[in-house]
Tab-separated table of C-alpha atoms in Angstrom:
chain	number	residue	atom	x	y	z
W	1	UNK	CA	-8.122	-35.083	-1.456
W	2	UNK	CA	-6.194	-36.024	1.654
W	3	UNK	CA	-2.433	-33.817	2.274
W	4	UNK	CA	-0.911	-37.169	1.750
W	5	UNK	CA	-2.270	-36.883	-1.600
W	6	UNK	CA	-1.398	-33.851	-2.364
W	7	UNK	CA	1.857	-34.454	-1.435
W	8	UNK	CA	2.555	-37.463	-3.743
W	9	UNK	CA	1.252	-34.769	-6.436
W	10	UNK	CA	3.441	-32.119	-5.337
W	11	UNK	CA	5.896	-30.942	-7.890
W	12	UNK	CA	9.246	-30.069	-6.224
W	13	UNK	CA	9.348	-26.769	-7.550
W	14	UNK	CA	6.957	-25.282	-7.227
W	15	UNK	CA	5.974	-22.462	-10.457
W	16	UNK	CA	3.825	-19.214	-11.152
W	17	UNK	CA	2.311	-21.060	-13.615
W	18	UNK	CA	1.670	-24.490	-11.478
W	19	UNK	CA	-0.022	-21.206	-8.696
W	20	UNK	CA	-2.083	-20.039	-11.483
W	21	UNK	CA	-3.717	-22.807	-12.669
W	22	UNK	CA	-4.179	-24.051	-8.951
W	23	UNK	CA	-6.007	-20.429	-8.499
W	24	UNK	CA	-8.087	-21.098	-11.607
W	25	UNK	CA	-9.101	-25.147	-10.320
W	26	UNK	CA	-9.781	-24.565	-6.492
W	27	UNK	CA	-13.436	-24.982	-6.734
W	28	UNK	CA	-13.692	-22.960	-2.816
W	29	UNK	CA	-11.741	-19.792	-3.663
W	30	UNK	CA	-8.812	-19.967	-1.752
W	31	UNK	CA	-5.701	-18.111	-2.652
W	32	UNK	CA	-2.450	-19.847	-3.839
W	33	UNK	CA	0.483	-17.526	-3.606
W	34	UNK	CA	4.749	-17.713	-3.900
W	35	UNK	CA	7.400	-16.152	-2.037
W	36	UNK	CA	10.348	-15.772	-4.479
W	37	UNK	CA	12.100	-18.809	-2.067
W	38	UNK	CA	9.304	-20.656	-3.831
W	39	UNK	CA	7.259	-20.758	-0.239
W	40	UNK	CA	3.498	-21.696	-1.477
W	41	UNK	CA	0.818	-19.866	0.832
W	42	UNK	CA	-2.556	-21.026	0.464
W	43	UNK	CA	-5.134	-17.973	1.684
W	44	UNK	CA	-8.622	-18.793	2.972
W	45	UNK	CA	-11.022	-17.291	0.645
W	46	UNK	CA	-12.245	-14.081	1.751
W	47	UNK	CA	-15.154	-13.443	3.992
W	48	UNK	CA	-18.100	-10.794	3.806
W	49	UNK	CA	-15.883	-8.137	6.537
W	50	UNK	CA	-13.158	-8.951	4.270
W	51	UNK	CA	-14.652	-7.744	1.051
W	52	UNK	CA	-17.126	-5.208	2.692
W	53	UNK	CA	-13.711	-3.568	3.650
W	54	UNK	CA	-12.185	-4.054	0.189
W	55	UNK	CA	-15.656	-2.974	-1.498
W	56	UNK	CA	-14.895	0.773	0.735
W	57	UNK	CA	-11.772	1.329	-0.251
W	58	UNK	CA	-12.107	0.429	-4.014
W	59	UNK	CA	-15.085	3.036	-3.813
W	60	UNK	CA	-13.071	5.344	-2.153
W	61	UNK	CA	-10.527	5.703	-4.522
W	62	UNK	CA	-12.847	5.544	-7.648
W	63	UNK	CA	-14.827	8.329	-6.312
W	64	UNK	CA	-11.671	10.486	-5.818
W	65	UNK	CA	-10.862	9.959	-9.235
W	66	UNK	CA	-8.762	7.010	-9.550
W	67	UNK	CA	-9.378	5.213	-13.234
W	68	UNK	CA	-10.987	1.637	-12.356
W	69	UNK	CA	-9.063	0.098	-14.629
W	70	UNK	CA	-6.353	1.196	-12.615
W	71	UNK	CA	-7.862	0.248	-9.062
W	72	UNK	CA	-7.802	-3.657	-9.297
W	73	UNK	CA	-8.946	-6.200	-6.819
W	74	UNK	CA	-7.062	-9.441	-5.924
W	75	UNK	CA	-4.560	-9.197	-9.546
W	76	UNK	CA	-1.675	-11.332	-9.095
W	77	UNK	CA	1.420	-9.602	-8.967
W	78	UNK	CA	5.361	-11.022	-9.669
W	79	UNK	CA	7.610	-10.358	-7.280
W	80	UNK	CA	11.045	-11.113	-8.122
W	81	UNK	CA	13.719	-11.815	-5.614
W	82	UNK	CA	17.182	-13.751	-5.787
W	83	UNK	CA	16.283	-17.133	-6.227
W	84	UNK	CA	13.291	-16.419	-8.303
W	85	UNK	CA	9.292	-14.983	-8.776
W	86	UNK	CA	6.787	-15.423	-6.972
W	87	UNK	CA	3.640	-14.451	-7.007
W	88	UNK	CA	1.107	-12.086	-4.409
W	89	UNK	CA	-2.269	-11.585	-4.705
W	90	UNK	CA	-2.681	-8.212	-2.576
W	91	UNK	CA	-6.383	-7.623	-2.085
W	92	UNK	CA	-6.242	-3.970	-3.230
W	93	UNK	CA	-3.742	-2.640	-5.922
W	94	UNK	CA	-3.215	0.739	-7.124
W	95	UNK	CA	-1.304	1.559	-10.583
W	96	UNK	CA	0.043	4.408	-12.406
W	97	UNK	CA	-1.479	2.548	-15.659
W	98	UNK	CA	-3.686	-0.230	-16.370
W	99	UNK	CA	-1.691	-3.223	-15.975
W	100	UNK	CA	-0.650	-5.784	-18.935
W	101	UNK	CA	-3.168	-8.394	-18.992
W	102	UNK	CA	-1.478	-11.321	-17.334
W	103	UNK	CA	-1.727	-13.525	-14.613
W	104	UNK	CA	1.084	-12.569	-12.657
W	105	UNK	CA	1.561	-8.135	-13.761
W	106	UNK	CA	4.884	-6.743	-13.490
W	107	UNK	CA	5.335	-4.444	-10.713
W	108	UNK	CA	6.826	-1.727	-12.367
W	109	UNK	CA	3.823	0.580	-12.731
W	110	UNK	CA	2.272	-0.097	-9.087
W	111	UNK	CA	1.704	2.799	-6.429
W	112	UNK	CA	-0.026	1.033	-3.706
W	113	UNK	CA	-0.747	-2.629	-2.871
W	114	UNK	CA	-3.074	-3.133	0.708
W	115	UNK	CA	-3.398	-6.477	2.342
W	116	UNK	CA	-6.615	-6.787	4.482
W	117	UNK	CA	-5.665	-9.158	7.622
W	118	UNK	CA	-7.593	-12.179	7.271
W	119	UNK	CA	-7.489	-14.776	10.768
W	120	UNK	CA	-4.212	-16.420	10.292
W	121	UNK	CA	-2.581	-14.308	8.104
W	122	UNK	CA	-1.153	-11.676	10.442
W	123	UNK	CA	2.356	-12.864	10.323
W	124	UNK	CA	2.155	-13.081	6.316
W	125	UNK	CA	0.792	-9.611	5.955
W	126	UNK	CA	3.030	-7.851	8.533
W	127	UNK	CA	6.043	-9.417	8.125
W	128	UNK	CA	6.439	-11.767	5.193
W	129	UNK	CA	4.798	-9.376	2.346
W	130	UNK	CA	6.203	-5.936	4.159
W	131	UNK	CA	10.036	-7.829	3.429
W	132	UNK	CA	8.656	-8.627	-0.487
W	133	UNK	CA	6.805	-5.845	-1.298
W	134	UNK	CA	9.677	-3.225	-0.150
W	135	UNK	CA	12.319	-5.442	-1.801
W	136	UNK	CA	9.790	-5.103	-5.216
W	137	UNK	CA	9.945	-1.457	-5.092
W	138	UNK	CA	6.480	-1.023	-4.811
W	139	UNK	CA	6.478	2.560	-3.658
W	140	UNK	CA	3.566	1.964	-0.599
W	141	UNK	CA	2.194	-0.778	1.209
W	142	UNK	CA	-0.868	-0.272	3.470
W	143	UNK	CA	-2.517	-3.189	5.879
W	144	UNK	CA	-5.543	-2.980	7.132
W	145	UNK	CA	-6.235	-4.859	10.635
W	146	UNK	CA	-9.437	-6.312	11.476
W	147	UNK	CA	-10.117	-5.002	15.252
W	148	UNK	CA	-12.773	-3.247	16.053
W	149	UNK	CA	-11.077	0.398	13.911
W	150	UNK	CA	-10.280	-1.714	11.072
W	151	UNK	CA	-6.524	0.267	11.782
W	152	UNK	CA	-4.671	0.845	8.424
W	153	UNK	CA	-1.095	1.071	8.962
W	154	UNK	CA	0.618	3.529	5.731
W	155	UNK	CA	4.327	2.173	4.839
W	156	UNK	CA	5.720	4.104	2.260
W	157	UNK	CA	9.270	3.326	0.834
W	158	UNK	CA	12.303	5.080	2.460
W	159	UNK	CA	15.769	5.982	0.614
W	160	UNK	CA	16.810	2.705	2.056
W	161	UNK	CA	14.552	0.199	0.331
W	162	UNK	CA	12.538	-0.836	3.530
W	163	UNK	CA	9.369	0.275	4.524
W	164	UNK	CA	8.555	3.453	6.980
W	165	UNK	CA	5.376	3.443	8.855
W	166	UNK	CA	4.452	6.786	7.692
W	167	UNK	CA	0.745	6.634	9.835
W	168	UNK	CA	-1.598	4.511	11.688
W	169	UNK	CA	-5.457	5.253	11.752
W	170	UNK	CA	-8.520	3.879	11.478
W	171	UNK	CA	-10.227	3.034	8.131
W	172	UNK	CA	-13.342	5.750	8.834
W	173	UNK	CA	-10.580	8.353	9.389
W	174	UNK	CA	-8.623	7.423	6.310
W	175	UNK	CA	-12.068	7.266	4.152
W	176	UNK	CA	-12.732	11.175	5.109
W	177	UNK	CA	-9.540	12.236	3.625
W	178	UNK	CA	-8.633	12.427	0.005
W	179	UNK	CA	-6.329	9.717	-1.250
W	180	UNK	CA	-3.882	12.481	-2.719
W	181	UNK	CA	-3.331	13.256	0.877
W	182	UNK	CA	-1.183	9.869	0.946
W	183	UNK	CA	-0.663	8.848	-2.678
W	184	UNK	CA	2.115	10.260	-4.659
């Protein structure tokens, strides 16, 4: 289908459930996601570094202890803001308990969402979802660069409701420690 297309087709707003069901028809895997500004993101799907990196750290955490029903991969997530939800779909979530079964789960019981840097979305990652994520309450937000140390930067939640880069290190260092050691 050509953009023009698409745009002739394009609803003017833009809702969670118009993102959902364009998640569950793209026949090539890519990611539709909202900013609560209604701002529709579509993600390339993921590559073999990409979920290599998300296979490590989903191991990681399971093998520390961490419930697998409570260790989700690419779950949709609401995040509310003034205007409105949207919807994220970090590529690594942590929760306190398993999460209602929905399309888009409440963020009320999440500890940890990562974002693994895909070409393209740097500015999305580091800027865009560090503002959402903080302004969710979701008490730490980790993204994982792709250079050569796959660096994961730790932001955990400060009194003031924005993020503070608690640590930067690469992904082999983080993997030797326990996840305790940054998870409250």
């Amino acid at each position: 289908m050509s953009a023009e297309a698409v745009g002739m087709h394009m609803p003017a707003v833009v809702t969670l459930d118009d993102v959902a069901a364009m998640n569950a028809a793209d026949p090539n895997g890519h990611r539709y996601e909202t900013s609560p500004e209604g701002v529709l993101s579509v993600m390339p799907p993921p590559d073999s570094e990409h979920a290599m990196i998300a296979s490590r750290l989903f191991a990681w955490l399971i093998v520390a202890g961490w419930p697998a029903e409570q260790v989700l991969q690419a779950v949709g997530v609401r995040i509310s803001g003034p205007d409105g939800d949207g919807g994220r779909i970090p590529d690594v979530s942590v929760w306190r308990k398993p999460p209602s079964r929905s399309v888009w789960a409440a963020v009320a019981d999440v500890v940890l969402v990562v974002e693994i840097v895909s070409p393209g979305s740097e500015a999305m990652d580091s800027v865009t979802k560090v503002r959402e994520y903080a302004s969710a309450g979701i008490p730490q937000y980790w993204v994982i660069d792709r250079d050569g140390a796959q660096t994961v930067t730790l932001h955990r939640l400060g009194r003031d409701g924005s993020y503070e880069t608690r640590a930067r290190m690469p992904l082999a260092w983080l993997l030797q420690t326990a996840p305790a050691d940054h998870l409250d």
